[in-house]
Coordinates of C-alpha atoms in Angstrom, one line a residue:
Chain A
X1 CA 18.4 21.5 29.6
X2 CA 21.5 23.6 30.2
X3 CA 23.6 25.1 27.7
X4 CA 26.3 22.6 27.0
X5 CA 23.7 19.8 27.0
X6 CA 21.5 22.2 24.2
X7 CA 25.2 23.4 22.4
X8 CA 25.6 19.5 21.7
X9 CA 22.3 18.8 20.7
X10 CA 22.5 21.5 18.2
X11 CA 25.7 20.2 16.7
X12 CA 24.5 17.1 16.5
X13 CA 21.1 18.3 14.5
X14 CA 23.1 20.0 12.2
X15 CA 25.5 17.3 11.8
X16 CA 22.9 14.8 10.6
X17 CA 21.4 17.0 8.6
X18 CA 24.6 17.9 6.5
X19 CA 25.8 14.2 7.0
X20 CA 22.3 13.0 5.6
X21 CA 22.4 15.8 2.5
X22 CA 26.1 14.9 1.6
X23 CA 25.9 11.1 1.9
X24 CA 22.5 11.6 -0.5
X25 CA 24.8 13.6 -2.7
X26 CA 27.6 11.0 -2.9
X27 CA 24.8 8.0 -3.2
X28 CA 24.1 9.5 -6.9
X29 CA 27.9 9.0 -7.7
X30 CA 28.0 5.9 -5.9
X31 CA 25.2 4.4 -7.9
X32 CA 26.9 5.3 -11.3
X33 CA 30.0 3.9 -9.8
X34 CA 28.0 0.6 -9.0
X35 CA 26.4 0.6 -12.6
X36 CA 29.4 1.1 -14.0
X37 CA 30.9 -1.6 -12.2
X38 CA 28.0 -3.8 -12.7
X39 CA 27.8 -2.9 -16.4
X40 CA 31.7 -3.2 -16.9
X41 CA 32.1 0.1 -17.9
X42 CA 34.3 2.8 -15.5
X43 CA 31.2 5.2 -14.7
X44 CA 31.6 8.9 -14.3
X45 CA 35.6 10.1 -14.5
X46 CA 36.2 12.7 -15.9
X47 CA 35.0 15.5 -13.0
X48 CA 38.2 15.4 -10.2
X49 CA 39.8 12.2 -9.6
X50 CA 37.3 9.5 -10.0
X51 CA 34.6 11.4 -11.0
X52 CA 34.5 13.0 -6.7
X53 CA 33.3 16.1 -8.4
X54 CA 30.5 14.8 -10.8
X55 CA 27.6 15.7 -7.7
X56 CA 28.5 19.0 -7.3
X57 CA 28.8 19.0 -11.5
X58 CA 25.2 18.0 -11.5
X59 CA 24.0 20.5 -8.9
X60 CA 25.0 23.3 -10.4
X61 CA 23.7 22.5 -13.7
X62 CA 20.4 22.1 -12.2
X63 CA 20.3 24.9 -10.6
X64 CA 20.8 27.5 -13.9
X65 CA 19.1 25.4 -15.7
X66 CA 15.6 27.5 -16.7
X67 CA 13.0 26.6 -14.1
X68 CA 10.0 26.4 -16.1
X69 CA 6.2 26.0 -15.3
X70 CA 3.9 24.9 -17.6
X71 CA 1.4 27.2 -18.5
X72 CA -2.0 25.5 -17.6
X73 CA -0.5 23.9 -14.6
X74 CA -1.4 24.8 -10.6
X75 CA 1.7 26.9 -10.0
X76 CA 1.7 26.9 -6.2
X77 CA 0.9 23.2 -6.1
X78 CA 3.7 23.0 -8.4
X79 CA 6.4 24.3 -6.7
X80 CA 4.8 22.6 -3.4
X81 CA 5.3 19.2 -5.0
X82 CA 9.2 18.6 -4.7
X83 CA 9.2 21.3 -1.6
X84 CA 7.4 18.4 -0.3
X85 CA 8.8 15.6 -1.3
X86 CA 12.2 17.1 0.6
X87 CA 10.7 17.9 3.3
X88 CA 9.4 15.0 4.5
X89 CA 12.4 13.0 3.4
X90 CA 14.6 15.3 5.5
X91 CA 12.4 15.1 8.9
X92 CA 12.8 11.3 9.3
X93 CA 16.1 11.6 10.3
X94 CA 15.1 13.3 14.1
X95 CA 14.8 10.3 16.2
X96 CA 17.3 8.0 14.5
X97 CA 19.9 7.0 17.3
X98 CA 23.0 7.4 15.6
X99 CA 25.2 6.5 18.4
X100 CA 25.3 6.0 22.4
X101 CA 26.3 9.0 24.3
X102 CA 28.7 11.4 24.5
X103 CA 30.3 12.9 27.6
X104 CA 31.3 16.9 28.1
X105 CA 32.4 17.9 31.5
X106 CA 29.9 15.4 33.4
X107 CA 26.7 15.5 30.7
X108 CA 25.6 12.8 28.9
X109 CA 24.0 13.6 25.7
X110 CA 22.5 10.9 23.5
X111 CA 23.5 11.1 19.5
X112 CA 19.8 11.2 18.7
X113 CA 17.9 14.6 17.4
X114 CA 15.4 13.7 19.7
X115 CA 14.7 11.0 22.1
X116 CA 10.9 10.1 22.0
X117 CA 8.8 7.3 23.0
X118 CA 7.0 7.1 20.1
X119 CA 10.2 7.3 17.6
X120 CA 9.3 4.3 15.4
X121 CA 5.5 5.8 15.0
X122 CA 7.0 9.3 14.1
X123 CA 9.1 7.7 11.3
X124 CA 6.4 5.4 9.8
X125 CA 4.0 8.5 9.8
X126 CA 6.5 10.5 8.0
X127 CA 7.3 7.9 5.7
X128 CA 3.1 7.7 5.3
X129 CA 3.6 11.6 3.9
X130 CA 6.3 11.0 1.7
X131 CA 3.2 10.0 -1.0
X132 CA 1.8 13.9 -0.2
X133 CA 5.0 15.2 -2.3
X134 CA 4.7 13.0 -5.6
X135 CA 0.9 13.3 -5.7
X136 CA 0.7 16.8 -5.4
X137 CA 3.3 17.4 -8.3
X138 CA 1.9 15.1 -10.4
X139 CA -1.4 16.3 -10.1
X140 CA -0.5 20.1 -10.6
X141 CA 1.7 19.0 -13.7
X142 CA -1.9 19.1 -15.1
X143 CA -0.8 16.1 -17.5
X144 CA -2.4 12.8 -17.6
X145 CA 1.0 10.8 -17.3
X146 CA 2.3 12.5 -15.0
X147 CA -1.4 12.1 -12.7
X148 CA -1.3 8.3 -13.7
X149 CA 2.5 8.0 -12.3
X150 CA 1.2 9.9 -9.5
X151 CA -1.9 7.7 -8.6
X152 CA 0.7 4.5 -8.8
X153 CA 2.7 5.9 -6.4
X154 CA 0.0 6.5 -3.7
X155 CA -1.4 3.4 -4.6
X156 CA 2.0 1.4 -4.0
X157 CA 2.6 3.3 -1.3
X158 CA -0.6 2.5 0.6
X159 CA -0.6 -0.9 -0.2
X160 CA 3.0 -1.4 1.2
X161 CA 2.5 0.4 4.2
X162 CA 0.5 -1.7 5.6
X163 CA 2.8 -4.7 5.4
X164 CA 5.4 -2.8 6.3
X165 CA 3.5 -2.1 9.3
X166 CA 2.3 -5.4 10.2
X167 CA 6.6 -6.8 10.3
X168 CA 7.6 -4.0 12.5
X169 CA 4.6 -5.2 14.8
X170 CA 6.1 -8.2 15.5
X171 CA 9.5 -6.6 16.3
X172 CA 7.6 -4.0 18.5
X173 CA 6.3 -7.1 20.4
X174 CA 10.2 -8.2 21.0
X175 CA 11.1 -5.1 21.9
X176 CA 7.8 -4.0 24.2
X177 CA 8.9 -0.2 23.0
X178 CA 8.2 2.4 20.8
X179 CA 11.6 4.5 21.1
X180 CA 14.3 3.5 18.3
X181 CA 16.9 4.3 21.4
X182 CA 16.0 1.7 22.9
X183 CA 15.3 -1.1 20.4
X184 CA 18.9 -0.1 19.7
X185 CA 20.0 -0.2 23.2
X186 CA 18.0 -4.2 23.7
X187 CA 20.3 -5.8 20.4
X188 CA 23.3 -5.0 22.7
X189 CA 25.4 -7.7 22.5
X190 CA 24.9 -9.9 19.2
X191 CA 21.6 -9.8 20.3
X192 CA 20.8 -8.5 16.7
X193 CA 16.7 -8.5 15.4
X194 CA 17.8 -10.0 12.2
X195 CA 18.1 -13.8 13.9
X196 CA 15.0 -13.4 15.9
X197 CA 13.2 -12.1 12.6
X198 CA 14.7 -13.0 9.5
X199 CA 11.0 -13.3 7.6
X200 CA 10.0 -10.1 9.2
X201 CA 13.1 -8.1 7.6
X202 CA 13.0 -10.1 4.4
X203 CA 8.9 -8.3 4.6
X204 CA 10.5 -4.9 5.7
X205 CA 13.1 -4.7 3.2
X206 CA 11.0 -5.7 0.4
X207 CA 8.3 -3.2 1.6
X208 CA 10.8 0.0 2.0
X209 CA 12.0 -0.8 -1.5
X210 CA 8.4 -0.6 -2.6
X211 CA 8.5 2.6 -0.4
X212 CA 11.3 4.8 -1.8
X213 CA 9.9 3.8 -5.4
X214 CA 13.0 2.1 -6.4
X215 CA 13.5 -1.1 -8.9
X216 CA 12.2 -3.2 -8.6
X217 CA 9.2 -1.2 -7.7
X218 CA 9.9 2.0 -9.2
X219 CA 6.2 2.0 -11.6
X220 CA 5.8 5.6 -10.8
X221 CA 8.3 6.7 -13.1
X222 CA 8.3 3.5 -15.6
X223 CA 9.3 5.1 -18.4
X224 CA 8.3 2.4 -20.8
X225 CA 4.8 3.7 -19.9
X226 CA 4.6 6.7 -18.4
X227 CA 7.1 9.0 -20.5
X228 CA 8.8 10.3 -17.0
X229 CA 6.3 9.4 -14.8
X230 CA 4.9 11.8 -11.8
X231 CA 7.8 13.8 -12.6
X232 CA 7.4 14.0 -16.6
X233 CA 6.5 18.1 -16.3
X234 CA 9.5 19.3 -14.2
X235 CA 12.9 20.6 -15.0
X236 CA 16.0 22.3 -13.5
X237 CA 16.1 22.3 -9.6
X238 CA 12.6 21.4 -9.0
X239 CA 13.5 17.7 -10.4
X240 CA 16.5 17.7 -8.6
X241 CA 14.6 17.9 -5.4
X242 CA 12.8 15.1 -6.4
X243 CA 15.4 12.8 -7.4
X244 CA 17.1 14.0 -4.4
X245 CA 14.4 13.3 -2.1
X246 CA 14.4 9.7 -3.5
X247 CA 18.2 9.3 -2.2
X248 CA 17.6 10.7 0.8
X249 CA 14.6 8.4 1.5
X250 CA 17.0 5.9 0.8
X251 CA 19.5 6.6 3.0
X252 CA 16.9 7.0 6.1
X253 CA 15.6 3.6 5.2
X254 CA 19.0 2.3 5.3
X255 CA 19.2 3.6 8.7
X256 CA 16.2 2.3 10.2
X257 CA 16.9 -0.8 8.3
X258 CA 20.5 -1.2 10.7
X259 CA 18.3 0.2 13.5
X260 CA 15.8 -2.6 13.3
X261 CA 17.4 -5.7 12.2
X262 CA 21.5 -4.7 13.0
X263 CA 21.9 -3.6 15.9
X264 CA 22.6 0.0 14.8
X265 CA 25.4 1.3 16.6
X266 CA 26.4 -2.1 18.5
X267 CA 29.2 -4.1 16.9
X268 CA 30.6 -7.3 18.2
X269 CA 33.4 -7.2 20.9
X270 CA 32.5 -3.3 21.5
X271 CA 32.6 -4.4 25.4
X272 CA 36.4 -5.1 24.8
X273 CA 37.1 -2.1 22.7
X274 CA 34.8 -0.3 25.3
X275 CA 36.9 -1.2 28.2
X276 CA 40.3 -0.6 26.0
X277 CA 39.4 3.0 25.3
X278 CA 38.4 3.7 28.8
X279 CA 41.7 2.3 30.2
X280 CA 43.8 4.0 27.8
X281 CA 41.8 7.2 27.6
X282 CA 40.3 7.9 30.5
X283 CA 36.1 7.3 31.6
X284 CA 35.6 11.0 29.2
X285 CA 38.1 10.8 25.8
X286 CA 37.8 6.8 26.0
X287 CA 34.1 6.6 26.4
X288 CA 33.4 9.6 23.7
X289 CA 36.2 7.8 21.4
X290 CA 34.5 4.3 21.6
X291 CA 30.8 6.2 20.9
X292 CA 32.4 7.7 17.7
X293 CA 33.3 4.1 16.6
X294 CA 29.8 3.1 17.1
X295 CA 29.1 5.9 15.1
X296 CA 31.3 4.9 12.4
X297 CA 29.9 1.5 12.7
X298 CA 26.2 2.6 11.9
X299 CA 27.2 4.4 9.3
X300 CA 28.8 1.8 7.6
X301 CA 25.7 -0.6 7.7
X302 CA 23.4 2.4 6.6
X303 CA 26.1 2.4 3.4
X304 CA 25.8 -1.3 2.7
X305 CA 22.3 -1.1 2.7
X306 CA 22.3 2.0 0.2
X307 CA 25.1 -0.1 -1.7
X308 CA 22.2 -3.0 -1.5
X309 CA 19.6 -1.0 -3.2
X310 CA 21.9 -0.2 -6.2
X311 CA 23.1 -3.4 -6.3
X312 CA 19.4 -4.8 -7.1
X313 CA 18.2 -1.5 -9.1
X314 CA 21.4 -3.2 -11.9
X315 CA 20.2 -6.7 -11.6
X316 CA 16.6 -7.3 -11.2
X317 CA 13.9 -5.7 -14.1
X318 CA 10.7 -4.2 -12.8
X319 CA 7.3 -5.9 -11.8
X320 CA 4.3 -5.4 -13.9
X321 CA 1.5 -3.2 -11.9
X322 CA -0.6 -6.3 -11.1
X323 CA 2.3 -8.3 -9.9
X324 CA 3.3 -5.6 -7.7
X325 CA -0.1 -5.3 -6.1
X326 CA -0.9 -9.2 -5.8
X327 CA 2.8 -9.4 -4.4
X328 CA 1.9 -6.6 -1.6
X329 CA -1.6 -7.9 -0.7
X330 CA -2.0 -11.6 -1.7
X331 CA 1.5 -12.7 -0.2
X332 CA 2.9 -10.1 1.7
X333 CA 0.4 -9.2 4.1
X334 CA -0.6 -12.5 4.8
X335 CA 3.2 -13.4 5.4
X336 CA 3.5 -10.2 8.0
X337 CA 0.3 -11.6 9.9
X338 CA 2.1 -15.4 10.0
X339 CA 4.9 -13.6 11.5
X340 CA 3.1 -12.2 14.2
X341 CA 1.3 -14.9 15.0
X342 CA 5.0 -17.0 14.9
X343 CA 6.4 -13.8 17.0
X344 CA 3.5 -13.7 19.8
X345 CA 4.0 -18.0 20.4
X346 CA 7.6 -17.4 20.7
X347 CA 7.3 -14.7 23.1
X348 CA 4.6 -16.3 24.9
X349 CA 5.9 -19.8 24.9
X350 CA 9.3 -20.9 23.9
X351 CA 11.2 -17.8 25.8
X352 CA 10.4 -19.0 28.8
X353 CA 11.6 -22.5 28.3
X354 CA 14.5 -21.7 26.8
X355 CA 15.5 -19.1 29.7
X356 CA 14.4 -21.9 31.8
X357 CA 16.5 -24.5 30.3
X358 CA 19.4 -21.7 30.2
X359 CA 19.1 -21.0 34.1
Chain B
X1 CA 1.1 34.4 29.8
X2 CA 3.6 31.7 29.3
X3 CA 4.9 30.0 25.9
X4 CA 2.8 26.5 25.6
X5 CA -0.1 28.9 26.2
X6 CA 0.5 31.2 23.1
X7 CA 1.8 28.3 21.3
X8 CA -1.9 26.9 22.3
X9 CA -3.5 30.0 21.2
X10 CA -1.5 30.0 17.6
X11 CA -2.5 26.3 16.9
X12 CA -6.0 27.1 17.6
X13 CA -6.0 30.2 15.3
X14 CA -4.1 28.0 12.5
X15 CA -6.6 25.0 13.4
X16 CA -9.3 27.4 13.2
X17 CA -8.1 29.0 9.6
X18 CA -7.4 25.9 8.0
X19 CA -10.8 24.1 9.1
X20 CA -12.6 27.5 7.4
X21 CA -10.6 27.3 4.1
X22 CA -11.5 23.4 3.5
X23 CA -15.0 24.6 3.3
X24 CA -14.5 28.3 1.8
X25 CA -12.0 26.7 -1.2
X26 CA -13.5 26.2 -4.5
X27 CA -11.3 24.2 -5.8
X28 CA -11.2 20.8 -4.2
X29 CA -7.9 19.7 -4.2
X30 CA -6.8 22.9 -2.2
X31 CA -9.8 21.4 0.2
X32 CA -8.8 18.3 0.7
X33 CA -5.1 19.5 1.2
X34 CA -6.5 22.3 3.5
X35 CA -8.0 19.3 5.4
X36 CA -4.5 17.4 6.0
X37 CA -2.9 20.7 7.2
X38 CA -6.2 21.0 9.7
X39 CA -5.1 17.4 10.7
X40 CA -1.3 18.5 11.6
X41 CA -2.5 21.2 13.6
X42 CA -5.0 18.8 15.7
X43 CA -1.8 16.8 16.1
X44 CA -0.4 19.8 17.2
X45 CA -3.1 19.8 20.4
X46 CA -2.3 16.0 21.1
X47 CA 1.6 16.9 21.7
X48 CA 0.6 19.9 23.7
X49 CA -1.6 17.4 26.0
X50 CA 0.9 15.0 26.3
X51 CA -0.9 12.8 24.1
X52 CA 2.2 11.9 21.6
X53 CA 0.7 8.0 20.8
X54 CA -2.6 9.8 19.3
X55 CA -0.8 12.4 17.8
X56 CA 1.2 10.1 15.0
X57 CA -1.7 7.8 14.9
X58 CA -4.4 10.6 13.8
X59 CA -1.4 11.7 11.4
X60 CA -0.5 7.8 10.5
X61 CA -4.4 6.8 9.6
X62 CA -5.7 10.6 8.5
X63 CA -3.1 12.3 7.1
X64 CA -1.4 9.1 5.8
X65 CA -3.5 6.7 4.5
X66 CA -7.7 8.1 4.6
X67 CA -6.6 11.9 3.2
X68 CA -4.9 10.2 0.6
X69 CA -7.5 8.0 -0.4
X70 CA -9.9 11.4 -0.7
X71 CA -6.9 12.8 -2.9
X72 CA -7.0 10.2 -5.1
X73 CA -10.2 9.8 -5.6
X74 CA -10.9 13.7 -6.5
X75 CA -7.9 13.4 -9.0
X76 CA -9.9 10.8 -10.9
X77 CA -13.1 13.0 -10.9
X78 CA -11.4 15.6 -12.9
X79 CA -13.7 18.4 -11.1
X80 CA -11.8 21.1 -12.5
X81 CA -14.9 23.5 -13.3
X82 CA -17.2 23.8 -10.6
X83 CA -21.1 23.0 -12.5
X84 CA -22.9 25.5 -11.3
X85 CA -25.8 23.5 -12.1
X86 CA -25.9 21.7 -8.8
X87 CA -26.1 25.1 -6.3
X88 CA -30.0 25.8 -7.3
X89 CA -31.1 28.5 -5.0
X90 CA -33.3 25.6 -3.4
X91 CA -29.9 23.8 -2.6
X92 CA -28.5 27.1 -1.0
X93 CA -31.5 27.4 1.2
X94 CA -31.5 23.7 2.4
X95 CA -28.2 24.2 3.4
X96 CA -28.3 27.0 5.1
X97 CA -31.3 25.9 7.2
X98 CA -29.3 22.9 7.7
X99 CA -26.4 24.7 8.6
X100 CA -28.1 26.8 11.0
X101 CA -29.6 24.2 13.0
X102 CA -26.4 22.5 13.8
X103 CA -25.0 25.6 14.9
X104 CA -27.8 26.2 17.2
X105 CA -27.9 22.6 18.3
X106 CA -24.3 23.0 19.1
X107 CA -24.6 26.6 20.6
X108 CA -27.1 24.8 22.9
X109 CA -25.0 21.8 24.1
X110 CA -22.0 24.3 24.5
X111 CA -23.9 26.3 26.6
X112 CA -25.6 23.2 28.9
X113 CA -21.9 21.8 29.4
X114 CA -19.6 22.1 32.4
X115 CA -16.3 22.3 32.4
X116 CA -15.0 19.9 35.0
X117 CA -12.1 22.1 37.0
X118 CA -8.8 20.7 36.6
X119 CA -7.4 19.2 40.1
X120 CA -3.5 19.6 40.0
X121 CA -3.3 17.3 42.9
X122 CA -4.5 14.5 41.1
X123 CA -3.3 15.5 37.4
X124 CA -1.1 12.8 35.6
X125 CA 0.9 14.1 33.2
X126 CA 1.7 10.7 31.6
X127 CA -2.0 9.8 31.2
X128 CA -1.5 10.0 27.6
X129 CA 1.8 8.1 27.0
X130 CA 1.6 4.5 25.2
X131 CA 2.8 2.7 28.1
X132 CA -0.4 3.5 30.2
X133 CA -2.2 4.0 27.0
X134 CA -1.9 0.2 26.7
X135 CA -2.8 -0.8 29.9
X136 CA -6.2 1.0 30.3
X137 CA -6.6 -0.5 26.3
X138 CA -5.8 -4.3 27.3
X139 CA -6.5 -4.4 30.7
X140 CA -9.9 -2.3 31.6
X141 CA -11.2 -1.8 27.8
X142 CA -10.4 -5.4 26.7
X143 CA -13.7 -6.5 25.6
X144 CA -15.2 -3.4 23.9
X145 CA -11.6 -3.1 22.0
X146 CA -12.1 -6.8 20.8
X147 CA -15.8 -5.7 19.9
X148 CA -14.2 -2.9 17.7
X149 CA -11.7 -5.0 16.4
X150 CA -14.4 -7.6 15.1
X151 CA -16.2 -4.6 14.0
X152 CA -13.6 -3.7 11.6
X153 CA -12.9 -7.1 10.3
X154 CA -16.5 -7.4 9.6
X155 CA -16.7 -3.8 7.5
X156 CA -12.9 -4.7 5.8
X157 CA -14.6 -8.2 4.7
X158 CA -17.6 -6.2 3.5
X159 CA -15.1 -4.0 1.4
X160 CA -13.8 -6.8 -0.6
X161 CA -16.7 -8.6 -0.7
X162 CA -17.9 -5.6 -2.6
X163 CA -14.9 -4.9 -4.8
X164 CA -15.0 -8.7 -5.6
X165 CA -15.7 -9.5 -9.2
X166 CA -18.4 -11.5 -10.1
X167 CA -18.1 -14.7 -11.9
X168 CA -18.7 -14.3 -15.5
X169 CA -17.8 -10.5 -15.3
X170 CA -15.7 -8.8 -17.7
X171 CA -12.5 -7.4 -16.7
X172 CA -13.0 -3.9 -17.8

């Protein structure tokens, strides 16, 4: 790897990174803004026009805010708790394709952190540590809420993992690879997952909602209960993280959601556009210019998504524990294994015919 | 010597240091967490040998979903105190013997072992990629992978028969 090639890998890293921490920011305005909207009521207005401000108004009053520790709590486990809980939210974002490539003086470099072939594995074991973070804080809150929230969320977590697994199975089999590249790279042309797997993404969906511990799912924190929840012990910063982490979680979900099931960067009539830009442009500017509306194209499906989960956090109540897990195991699971099965015959039988019958 | 060796020589030291503070810990939460990070670093080894599909499945069904089953369950025991009641001097002397032996046992087998030499000429580097992964799995390994498989159902169906509730039994 020469330096140009590493120069625009670096920016690209970095750009994520701040691209994933700022739309996280914005996504807690945007959900007040949806409330509001949902609720009839303006939302927050008051901090620069439209309330733009409001985030970095919250930030800083977490931050001198007194960061407090309870006195018969684990300290380091503590602090490890939301250090966590970021951390694992922010290293899903490595192998997410965010575009094709882009061309400087003769190198191609992909839009991707990293390009491996194992890139749906890496994220779904990430997202199987995300449950590290909330367990450990809520067991070193040394409170029995906040262990109870605590022991929900691994619980929930677990159990939806493994449906969540058994759905992307049966795109894994469509695709016959691991890297997200090229999933992305195969639902060229309106080729899109989502009509070859609309049961498998109505299983996914429901299973990464159950994963970021958001409404309907969001029994961890039921407040009804639990006073606060896993999180029922922290203050200042320490709870921002958390709450962060849970917007950032959604916002990678969204991704891999438009990854999946939408094509991610592909958009119809980008072959026209494509050959547009090239024409006008030139094979460098035009082919770099048409990657960026790709780009822009992902991005806006990861924001629909993100808009999605407010939409149904304002409309739907929360499940009851038991409903929850009999929903997870009893029907979920058992739906995901269908799927496969419905997935393998396909593959097996009726693409053959129908490329026969197509030829 | 070159980086992937140091690197190779840091992940053993870390592997090494974890693996001793799981047991040495008393409290055993920081075991069980000590456990996970002893887990990373074994992933660690895999992506050194090229062996990236093990790598995020030990961390996928260790780290992810067995580790956190351990976790939970010590959370529910509430061992804060250690009893002292259960480390009798008998206990300490049982375990040492036991300890002992296994360490000899292993010394031995370490020091019958060969260590075949490594033939660049025939190396693959992509032995340990999914692709091929797969193939030696499905194609050379089918019928004692379909043994395992069966092998698993028959312990997952033993789990819930367990956990089942028997008729007439009260809730809680």
């Amino acid at each position: 790897m020469d330096l140009t090639e590493f120069l625009i890998k670096t920016a690209t890293i970095f750009v994520v990174f701040v691209l994933t921490l700022v739309i996280a920011m914005y996504s807690t305005w945007g959900e007040r803004k949806v409330a509001g909207f949902i609720q009839d009521r303006m939302g927050p207005n008051r901090a620069g026009p439209g309330g733009l401000l409001q985030p970095l108004a919250d930030a800083g009053k977490m931050f001198f805010k007194e960061d407090f520790i309870p006195a018969l709590a684990n300290k380091w486990l503590f602090i490890a708790g939301p250090s966590l809980a970021m951390l694992t939210a922010l290293l899903a974002s490595a192998v997410i394709p965010f575009g094709s490539t882009f061309r400087i003086n003769g190198h191609e470099v992909a839009l991707q952190g990293v390009e491996s072939n194992i890139g749906i594995l890496y994220v779904f074991g990430v997202v199987a540590l995300g449950v590290y973070g909330i367990m450990v804080g809520g067991w070193a809150s040394n409170n029995k809420f906040s262990l109870l929230g605590a022991i929900r969320a691994a619980s929930q977590n677990i159990s939806y993992e493994v449906a969540m697994g058994l759905s992307l199975i049966a795109i894994l089999m469509m695709s016959s690879s691991l890297s997200l590249g090229e999933i992305v790279a195969q639902q060229h042309g309106g080729n899109w997952n989502i009509f070859y797997q609309p049961l498998g993404f109505i299983i996914f969906i429901t299973c990464s909602f159950a994963e970021c511990n958001r409404v309907p799912f969001d029994l961890p924190e039921c407040e009804t209960e639990l006073v606060g929840g896993y999180h029922t012990e922290y203050g200042s910063m320490k709870l921002g993280f958390y709450l962060f982490a849970e917007y950032i979680n959604m916002f990678i979900s969204s991704a891999i959601i438009s990854v999946l099931y939408f094509g991610g960067y592909n958009y119809p009539g980008m072959d026209w556009v494509y050959t547009q830009l090239t024409q006008a442009f030139g094979t460098e500017t035009g082919h770099n210019a048409a990657t960026l509306i790709g780009t822009a194209v992902f991005f806006g499906k990861a924001l629909f998504f993100i808009f999605f989960y407010m939409w149904v956090r304002w409309t739907i109540p929360r499940f009851r524990y038991d409903q929850l897990m009999n929903l997870g195991w009893k029907k979920l699971i058992p739906l995901a294994i269908f799927n496969i099965i419905i997935t393998g015959a396909a593959v097996l039988f009726l693409k053959p015919m129908i490329t026969a019958w197509l030829n | 010597m070159n980086s992937a060796v140091s690197f190779f020589y840091f992940l053993s030291f870390l592997t090494v240091l974890s693996a001793v503070m799981v047991v040495v810990s008393r409290n055993p939460i920081h075991s069980v967490l000590y456990l996970i990070l002893t887990f990373f670093t074994l992933s660690g080894h895999y992506i050194l040998l090229n062996a990236q599909f093990l790598a995020a499945v030990n961390i996928i069904v260790y780290a992810g979903a067995i580790m956190v089953l351990f976790l939970f369950v010590i959370m529910f025991l509430n061992m804060k105190q250690d009893n002292e009641e259960s480390k009798t001097n008998l206990t300490k002397v049982a375990a040492t013997i036991v300890g002992g032996t296994l360490f000899v046992i292993l010394f031995g087998a370490y020091r019958k072992s060969v260590i075949p030499e490594l033939d660049p000429q025939q190396f693959d580097s992509q032995i340990g990629m999914i692709e091929n992964l797969g193939h030696l799995l499905f194609r050379d390994y089918l019928l004692p992978f379909e043994l395992v498989s069966i092998l698993l159902l028959v312990a997952m169906v033993g789990a819930v028969m367990l956990g089942k509730r028997e008729i007439g039994e009260r809730h809680f």
